[in-house]
XYZ file of C-alpha atoms in Angstrom:
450
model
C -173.580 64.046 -49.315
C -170.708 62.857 -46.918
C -168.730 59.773 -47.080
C -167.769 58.129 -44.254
C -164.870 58.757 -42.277
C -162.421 55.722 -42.733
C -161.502 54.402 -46.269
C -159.173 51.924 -46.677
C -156.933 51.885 -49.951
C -157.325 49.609 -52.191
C -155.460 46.490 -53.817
C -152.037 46.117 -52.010
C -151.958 49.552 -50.654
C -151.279 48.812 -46.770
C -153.575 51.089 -44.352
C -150.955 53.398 -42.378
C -151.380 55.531 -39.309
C -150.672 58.984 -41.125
C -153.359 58.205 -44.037
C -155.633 57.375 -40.836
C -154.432 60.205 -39.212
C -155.188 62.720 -42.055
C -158.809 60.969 -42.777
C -159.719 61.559 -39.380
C -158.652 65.014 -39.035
C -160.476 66.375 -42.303
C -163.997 64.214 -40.778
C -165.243 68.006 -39.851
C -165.136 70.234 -42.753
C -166.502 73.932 -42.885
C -169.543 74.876 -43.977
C -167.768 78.297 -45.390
C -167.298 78.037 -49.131
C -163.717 79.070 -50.482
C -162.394 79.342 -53.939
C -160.764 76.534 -55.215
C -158.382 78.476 -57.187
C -157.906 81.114 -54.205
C -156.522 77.546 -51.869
C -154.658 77.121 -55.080
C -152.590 80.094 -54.828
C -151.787 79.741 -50.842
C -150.871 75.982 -51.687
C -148.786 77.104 -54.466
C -146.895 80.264 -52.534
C -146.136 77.205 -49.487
C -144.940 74.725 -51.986
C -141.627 74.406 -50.359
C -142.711 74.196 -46.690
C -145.488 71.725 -47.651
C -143.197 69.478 -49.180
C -145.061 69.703 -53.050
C -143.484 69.389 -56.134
C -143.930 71.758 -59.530
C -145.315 68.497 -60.909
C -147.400 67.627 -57.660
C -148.968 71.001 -58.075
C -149.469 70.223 -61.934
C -151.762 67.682 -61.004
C -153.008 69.394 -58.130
C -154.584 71.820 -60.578
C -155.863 69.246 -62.807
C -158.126 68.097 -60.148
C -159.269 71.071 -59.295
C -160.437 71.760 -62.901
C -162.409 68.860 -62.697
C -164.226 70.309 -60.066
C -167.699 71.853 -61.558
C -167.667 74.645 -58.832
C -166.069 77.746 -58.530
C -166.059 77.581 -54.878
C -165.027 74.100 -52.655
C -168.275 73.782 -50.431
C -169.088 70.616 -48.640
C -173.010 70.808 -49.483
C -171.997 70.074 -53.017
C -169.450 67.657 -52.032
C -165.318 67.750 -52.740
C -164.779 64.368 -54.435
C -163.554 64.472 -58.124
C -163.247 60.946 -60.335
C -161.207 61.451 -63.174
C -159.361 58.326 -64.776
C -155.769 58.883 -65.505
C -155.984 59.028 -69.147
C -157.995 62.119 -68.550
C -155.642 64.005 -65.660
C -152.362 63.116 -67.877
C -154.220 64.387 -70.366
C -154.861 67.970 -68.389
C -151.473 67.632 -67.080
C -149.727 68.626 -70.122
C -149.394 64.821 -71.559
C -147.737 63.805 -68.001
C -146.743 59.837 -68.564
C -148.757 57.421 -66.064
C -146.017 56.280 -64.114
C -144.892 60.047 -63.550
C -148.543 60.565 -62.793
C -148.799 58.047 -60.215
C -145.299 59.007 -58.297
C -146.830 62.658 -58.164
C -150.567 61.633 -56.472
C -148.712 59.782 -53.864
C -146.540 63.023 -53.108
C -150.075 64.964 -52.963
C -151.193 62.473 -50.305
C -148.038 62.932 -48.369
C -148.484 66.635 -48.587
C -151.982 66.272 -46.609
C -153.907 68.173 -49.776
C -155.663 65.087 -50.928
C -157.443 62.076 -49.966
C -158.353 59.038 -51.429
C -161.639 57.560 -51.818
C -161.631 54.349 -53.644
C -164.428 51.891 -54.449
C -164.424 47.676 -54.109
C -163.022 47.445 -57.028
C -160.516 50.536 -57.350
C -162.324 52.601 -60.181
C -162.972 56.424 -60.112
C -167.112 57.036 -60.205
C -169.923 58.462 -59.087
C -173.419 57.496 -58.651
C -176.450 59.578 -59.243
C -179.616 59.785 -57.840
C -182.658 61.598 -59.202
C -182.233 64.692 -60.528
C -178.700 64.545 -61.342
C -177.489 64.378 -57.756
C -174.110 62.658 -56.885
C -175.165 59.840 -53.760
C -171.805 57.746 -53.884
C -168.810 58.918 -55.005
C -165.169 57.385 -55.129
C -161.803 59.174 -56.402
C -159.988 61.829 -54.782
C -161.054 63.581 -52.219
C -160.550 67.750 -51.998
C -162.070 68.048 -48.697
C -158.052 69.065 -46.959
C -158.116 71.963 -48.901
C -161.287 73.326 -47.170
C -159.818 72.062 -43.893
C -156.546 73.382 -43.988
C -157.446 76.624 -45.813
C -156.664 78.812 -43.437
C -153.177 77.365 -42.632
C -152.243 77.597 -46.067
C -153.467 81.067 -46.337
C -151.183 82.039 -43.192
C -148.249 80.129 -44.801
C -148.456 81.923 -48.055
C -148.786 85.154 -46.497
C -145.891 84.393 -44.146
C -143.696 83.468 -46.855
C -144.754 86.672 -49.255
C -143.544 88.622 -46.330
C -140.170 87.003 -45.976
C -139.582 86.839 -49.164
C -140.351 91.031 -49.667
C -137.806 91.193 -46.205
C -135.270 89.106 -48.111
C -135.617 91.414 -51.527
C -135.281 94.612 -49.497
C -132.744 93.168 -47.628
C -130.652 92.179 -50.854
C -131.445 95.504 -52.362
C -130.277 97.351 -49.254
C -127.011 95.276 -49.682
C -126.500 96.249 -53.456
C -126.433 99.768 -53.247
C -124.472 99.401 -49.892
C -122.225 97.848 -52.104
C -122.125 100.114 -54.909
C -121.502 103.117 -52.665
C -118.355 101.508 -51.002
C -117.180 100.647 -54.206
C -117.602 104.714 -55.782
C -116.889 106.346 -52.061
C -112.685 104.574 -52.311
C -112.356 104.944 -55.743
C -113.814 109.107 -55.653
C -111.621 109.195 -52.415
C -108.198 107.876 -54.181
C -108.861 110.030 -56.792
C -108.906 113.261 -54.914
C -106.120 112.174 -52.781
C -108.695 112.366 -50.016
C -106.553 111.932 -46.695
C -107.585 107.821 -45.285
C -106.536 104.187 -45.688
C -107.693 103.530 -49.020
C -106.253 100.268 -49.112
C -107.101 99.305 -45.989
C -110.961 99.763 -46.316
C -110.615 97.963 -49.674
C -109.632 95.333 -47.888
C -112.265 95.510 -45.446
C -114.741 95.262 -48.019
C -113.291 92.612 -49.943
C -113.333 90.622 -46.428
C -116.632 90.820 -45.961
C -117.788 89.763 -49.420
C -115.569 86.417 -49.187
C -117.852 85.718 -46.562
C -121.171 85.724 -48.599
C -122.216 82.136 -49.973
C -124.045 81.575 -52.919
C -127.376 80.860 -51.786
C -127.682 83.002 -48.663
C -130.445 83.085 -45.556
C -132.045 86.370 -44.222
C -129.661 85.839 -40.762
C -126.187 85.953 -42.744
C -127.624 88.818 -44.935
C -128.207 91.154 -42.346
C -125.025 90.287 -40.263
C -123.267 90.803 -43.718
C -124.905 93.771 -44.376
C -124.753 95.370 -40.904
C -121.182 95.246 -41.592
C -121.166 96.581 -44.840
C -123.435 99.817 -43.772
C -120.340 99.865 -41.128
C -117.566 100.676 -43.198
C -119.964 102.498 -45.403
C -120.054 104.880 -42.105
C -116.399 105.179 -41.767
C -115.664 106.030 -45.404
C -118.615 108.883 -45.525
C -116.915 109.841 -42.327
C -113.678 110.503 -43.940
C -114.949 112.052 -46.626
C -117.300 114.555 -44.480
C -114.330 115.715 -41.715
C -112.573 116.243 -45.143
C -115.012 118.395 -47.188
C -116.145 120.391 -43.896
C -112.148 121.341 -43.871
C -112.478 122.563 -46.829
C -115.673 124.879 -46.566
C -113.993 126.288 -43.385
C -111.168 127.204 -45.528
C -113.483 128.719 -48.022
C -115.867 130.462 -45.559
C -113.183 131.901 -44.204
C -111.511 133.435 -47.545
C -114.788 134.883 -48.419
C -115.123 136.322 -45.307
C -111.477 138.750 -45.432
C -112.034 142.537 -44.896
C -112.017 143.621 -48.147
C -109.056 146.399 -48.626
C -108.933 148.960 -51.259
C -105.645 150.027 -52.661
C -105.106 154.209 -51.578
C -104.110 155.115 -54.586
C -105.862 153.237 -58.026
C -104.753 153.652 -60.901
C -107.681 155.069 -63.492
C -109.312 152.555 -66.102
C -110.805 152.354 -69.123
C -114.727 152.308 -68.925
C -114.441 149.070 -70.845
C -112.013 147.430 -68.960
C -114.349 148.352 -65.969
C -117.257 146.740 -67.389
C -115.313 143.698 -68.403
C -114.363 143.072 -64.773
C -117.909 143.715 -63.000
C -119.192 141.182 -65.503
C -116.416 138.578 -64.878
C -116.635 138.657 -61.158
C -120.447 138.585 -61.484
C -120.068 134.725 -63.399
C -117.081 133.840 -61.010
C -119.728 134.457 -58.011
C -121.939 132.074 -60.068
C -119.240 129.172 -60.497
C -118.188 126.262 -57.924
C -117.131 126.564 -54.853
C -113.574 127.076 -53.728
C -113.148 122.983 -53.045
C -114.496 121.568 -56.454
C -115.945 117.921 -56.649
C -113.490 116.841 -58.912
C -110.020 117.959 -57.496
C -106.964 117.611 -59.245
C -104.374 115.762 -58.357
C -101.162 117.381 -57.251
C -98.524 117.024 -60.206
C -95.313 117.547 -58.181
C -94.823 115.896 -54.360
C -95.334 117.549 -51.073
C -91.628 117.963 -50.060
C -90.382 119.245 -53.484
C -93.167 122.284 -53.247
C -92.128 123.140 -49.566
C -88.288 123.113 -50.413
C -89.288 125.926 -53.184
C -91.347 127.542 -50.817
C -89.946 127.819 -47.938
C -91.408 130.893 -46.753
C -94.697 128.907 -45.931
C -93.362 126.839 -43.260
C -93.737 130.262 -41.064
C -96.984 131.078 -41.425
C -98.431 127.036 -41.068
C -99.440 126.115 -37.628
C -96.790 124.893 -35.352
C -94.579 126.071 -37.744
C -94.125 123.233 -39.796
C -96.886 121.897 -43.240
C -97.107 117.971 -42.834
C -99.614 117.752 -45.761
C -101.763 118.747 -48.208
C -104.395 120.259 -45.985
C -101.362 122.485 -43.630
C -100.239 123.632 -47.205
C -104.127 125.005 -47.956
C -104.273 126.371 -44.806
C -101.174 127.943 -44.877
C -101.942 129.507 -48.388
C -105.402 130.995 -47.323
C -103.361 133.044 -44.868
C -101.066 134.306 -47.701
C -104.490 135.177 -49.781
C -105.200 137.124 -46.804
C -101.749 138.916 -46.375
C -101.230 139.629 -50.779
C -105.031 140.983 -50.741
C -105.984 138.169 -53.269
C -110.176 138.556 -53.711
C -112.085 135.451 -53.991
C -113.165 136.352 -57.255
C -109.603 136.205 -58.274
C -109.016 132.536 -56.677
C -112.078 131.336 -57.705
C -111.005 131.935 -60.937
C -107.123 130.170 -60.248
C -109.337 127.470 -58.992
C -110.923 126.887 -62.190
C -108.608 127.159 -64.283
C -105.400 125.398 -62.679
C -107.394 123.035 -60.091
C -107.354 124.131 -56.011
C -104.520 122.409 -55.354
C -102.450 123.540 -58.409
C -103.687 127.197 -57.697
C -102.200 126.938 -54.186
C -98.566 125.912 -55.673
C -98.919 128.729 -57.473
C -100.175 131.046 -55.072
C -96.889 129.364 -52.941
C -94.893 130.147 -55.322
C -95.690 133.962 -56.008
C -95.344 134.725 -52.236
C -91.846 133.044 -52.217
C -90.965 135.928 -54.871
C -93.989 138.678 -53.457
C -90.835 141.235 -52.989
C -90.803 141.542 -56.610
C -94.002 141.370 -57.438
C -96.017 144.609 -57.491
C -99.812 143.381 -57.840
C -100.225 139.054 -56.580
C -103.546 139.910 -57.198
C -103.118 140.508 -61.068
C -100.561 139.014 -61.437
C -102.423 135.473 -60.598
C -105.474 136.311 -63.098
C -102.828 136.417 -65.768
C -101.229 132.943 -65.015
C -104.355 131.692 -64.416
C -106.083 132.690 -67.956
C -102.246 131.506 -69.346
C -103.790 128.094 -67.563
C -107.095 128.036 -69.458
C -105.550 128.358 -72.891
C -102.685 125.524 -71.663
C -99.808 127.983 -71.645
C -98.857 128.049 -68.152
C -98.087 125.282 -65.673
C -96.578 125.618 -61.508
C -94.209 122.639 -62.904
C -91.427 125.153 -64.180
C -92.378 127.953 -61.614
C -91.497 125.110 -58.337
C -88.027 123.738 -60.174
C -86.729 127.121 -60.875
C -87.137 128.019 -57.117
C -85.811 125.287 -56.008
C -82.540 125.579 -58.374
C -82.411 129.297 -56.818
C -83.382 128.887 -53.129
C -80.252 128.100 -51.785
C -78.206 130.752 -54.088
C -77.839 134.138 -52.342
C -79.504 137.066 -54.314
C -76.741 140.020 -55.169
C -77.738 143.312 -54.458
C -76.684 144.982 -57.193
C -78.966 142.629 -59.427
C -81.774 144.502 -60.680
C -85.234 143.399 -59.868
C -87.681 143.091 -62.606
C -91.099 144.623 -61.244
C -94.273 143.383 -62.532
C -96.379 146.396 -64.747
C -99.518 144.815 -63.789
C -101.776 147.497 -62.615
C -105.129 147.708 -60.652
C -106.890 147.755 -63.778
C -104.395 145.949 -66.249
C -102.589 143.111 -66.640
C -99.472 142.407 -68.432
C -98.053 138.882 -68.770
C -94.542 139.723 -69.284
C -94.504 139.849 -65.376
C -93.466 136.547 -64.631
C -91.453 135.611 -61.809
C -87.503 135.638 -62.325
C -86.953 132.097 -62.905
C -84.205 132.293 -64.870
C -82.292 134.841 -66.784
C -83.013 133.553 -70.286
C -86.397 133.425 -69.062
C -86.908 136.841 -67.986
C -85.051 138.109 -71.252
C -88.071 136.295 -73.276
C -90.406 137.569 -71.762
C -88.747 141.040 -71.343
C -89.106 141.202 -75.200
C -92.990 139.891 -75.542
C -94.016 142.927 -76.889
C -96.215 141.505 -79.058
C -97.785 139.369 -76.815
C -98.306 142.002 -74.272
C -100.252 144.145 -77.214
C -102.390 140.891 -78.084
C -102.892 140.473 -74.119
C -104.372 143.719 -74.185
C -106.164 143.998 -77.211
C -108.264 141.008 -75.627
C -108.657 142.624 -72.124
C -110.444 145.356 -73.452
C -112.343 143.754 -75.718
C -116.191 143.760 -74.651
């Protein structure tokens, strides 16, 4: 059954050139069945380009479930005739008056016609056998028509909307890492413009609106992966400085004293094992660096002696300072074993002030070497601190040592290690410690002790 091509609307409905326009151009309709429900979803996904409402689809639906078929075929005809009562009814109680504004937006969509009869009722006339010869009501027949379009549309827009989600997710953690990259790299006192790439960022967010299209996005986020680049740049000529200065301490000819003193086989034992964990531990620049506790300048005026061995002569920061102290690891016979385990226990950068500070004074020190285990397991139990070993330099730098003044020497041998033998920093001091007897036996007592 097929109606003719041209119906008029009726009652005071005037006859416009778009409703003849869209009867005309759904005249041929495919002989290809396709699920009503199937056009549903397409029609549904392009909601926004066709111009359809949520309610507009509401009764869109509706309709549909009038339909007796699974599948919209033009051999069993697309007209549908329900009254109103019965589509508010199926459209969730929808008033009449709502109903009505909501048809006409279906016709202006294109997915509906109308079909009406003389006198403007919805019905269908059967002939024998049960089979519909006249029918008048709305018309389904665009949605076989225009099936493919809507499929294309719906899969267009799936697409654009999964670009647009990857997109925004791209942007997120984009984000997030900018966000973690300044705050790790303030924290370590990382060597950049902190502030400035704050800023940077903070820029580029002012500039995203609320409701945002796939163009600003990825100009916004081009940008973003931008200074993402510089930061991780920073961070990388930073950390590859410091594994240069590591590869190269673990790579010093290893010297062995000409003369070693003789150790207990427990004592022996006790240091194979403690080097074999310290090999196990973090590397010589740990992830979590400590901040210095006492400034650049104030460290250099305590040890002067530094300035010499830095290159050109002269430490301008943090990193000269590092350098400068893996060349005095290198000249006092420190093993890494031994500044691993300063590293751990006072921080890398801490360790180094220390390490400054014992070659200021190496003339009266016998063994660096020991000497730094001691401070540094002083460190673990909170005893010790490069805070009073920097001031009392610097109160003595610039007073002339007398000859005659006897130099304390350090007992700390190959194989033991005796925390009395802390540098001179002041007379009272040295008298204190002089007298530690006790502490030296306790010191002991938990050397040797398997």
């Amino acid at each position: 059954m097929r109606e003719t091509v041209v119906s008029t609307p009726f009652g005071r409905r005037p006859m416009t050139l778009a409703l003849l326009v869209s009867q005309v151009a759904n005249k041929d309709i495919p002989d290809k069945p396709i699920s009503k429900w199937q056009v549903f979803q397409h029609v549904r996904e392009a909601r926004e380009h066709l111009g359809a409402s949520d309610r507009a689809l509401a009764i869109l639906n509706a309709l549909l479930s009038f339909y007796p078929e699974p599948a919209l075929s033009a051999k069993t005809g697309t007209i549908v005739w329900p009254s109103n009562e019965q589509l508010c009814a199926r459209a969730n109680g929808m008033s009449l008056a709502t109903l009505r504004r909501h048809i006409a937006i279906l016709l202006d969509c294109g997915l509906i016609l109308r079909r009406d009869s003389p006198n403007g009722k919805r019905f269908a006339r059967k002939g024998e056998g049960g089979s519909v010869v006249q029918a008048y009501g709305f018309d389904l027949a665009p949605l076989l028509t225009r099936a493919d379009e809507f499929r294309r549309m719906a899969e267009t827009i799936i697409a654009e909307r999964q670009a647009l989600k990857i997109l925004r997710e791209r942007m997120t953690l984009c984000r997030r890492d900018i966000v973690k990259l300044i705050e790790s790299g303030r924290e370590n006192s990382i060597p950049h413009d902190w502030n400035e790439a704050e800023e940077s960022y903070r820029t580029i967010i002012a500039e995203l609106p609320r409701k945002a299209t796939k163009p600003i996005l990825e100009q916004i986020e081009a940008q973003l992966e931008t200074l993402r680049r510089q930061i991780i740049n920073a961070l990388d000529s930073f950390i590859n400085a410091a594994e240069l200065s590591r590869n190269e301490s673990q790579s010093e000819t290893h010297k062995q004293e000409s003369k070693p003193e003789s150790q207990s086989e427990s004592v022996s034992v006790l240091e194979k094992r403690n080097e074999a964990a310290l090999s196990l531990s973090t590397s010589l620049f740990t992830k979590t660096a400590q901040k210095p506790a006492l400034p650049l300048p104030l460290v250099l005026e305590a040890c002067s002696s530094l300035n010499g061995l830095a290159q050109g002569g002269e430490i301008r920061n943090w990193r000269d300072f590092s350098a400068a102290t893996t060349v005095v690891r290198s000249m006092l016979q420190i093993t890494p074993s031994t500044w691993q385990e300063a590293c751990g226990s006072l921080g890398e950068q801490q360790a180094a002030i220390t390490l400054g500070a014992i070659y200021q004074r190496s003339g009266a020190i016998v063994n660096p070497g020991g000497y730094l285990r001691v401070l540094s397991r002083r460190a673990q139990s909170g005893r010790f601190s490069a805070t009073p070993m920097i001031m009392a330099l610097r109160r003595t730098s610039d007073k002339p040592e007398s000859p005659s003044a006897p130099c304390v020497e350090p007992a700390i041998q190959s194989g033991e290690e005796n925390p009395a033998d802390d540098i001179p920093i002041s007379a009272a001091l040295l008298r204190s410690l002089a007298q530690s007897n006790t502490l030296q036996a306790k010191m002991r007592r938990n050397l040797i002790q398997p």
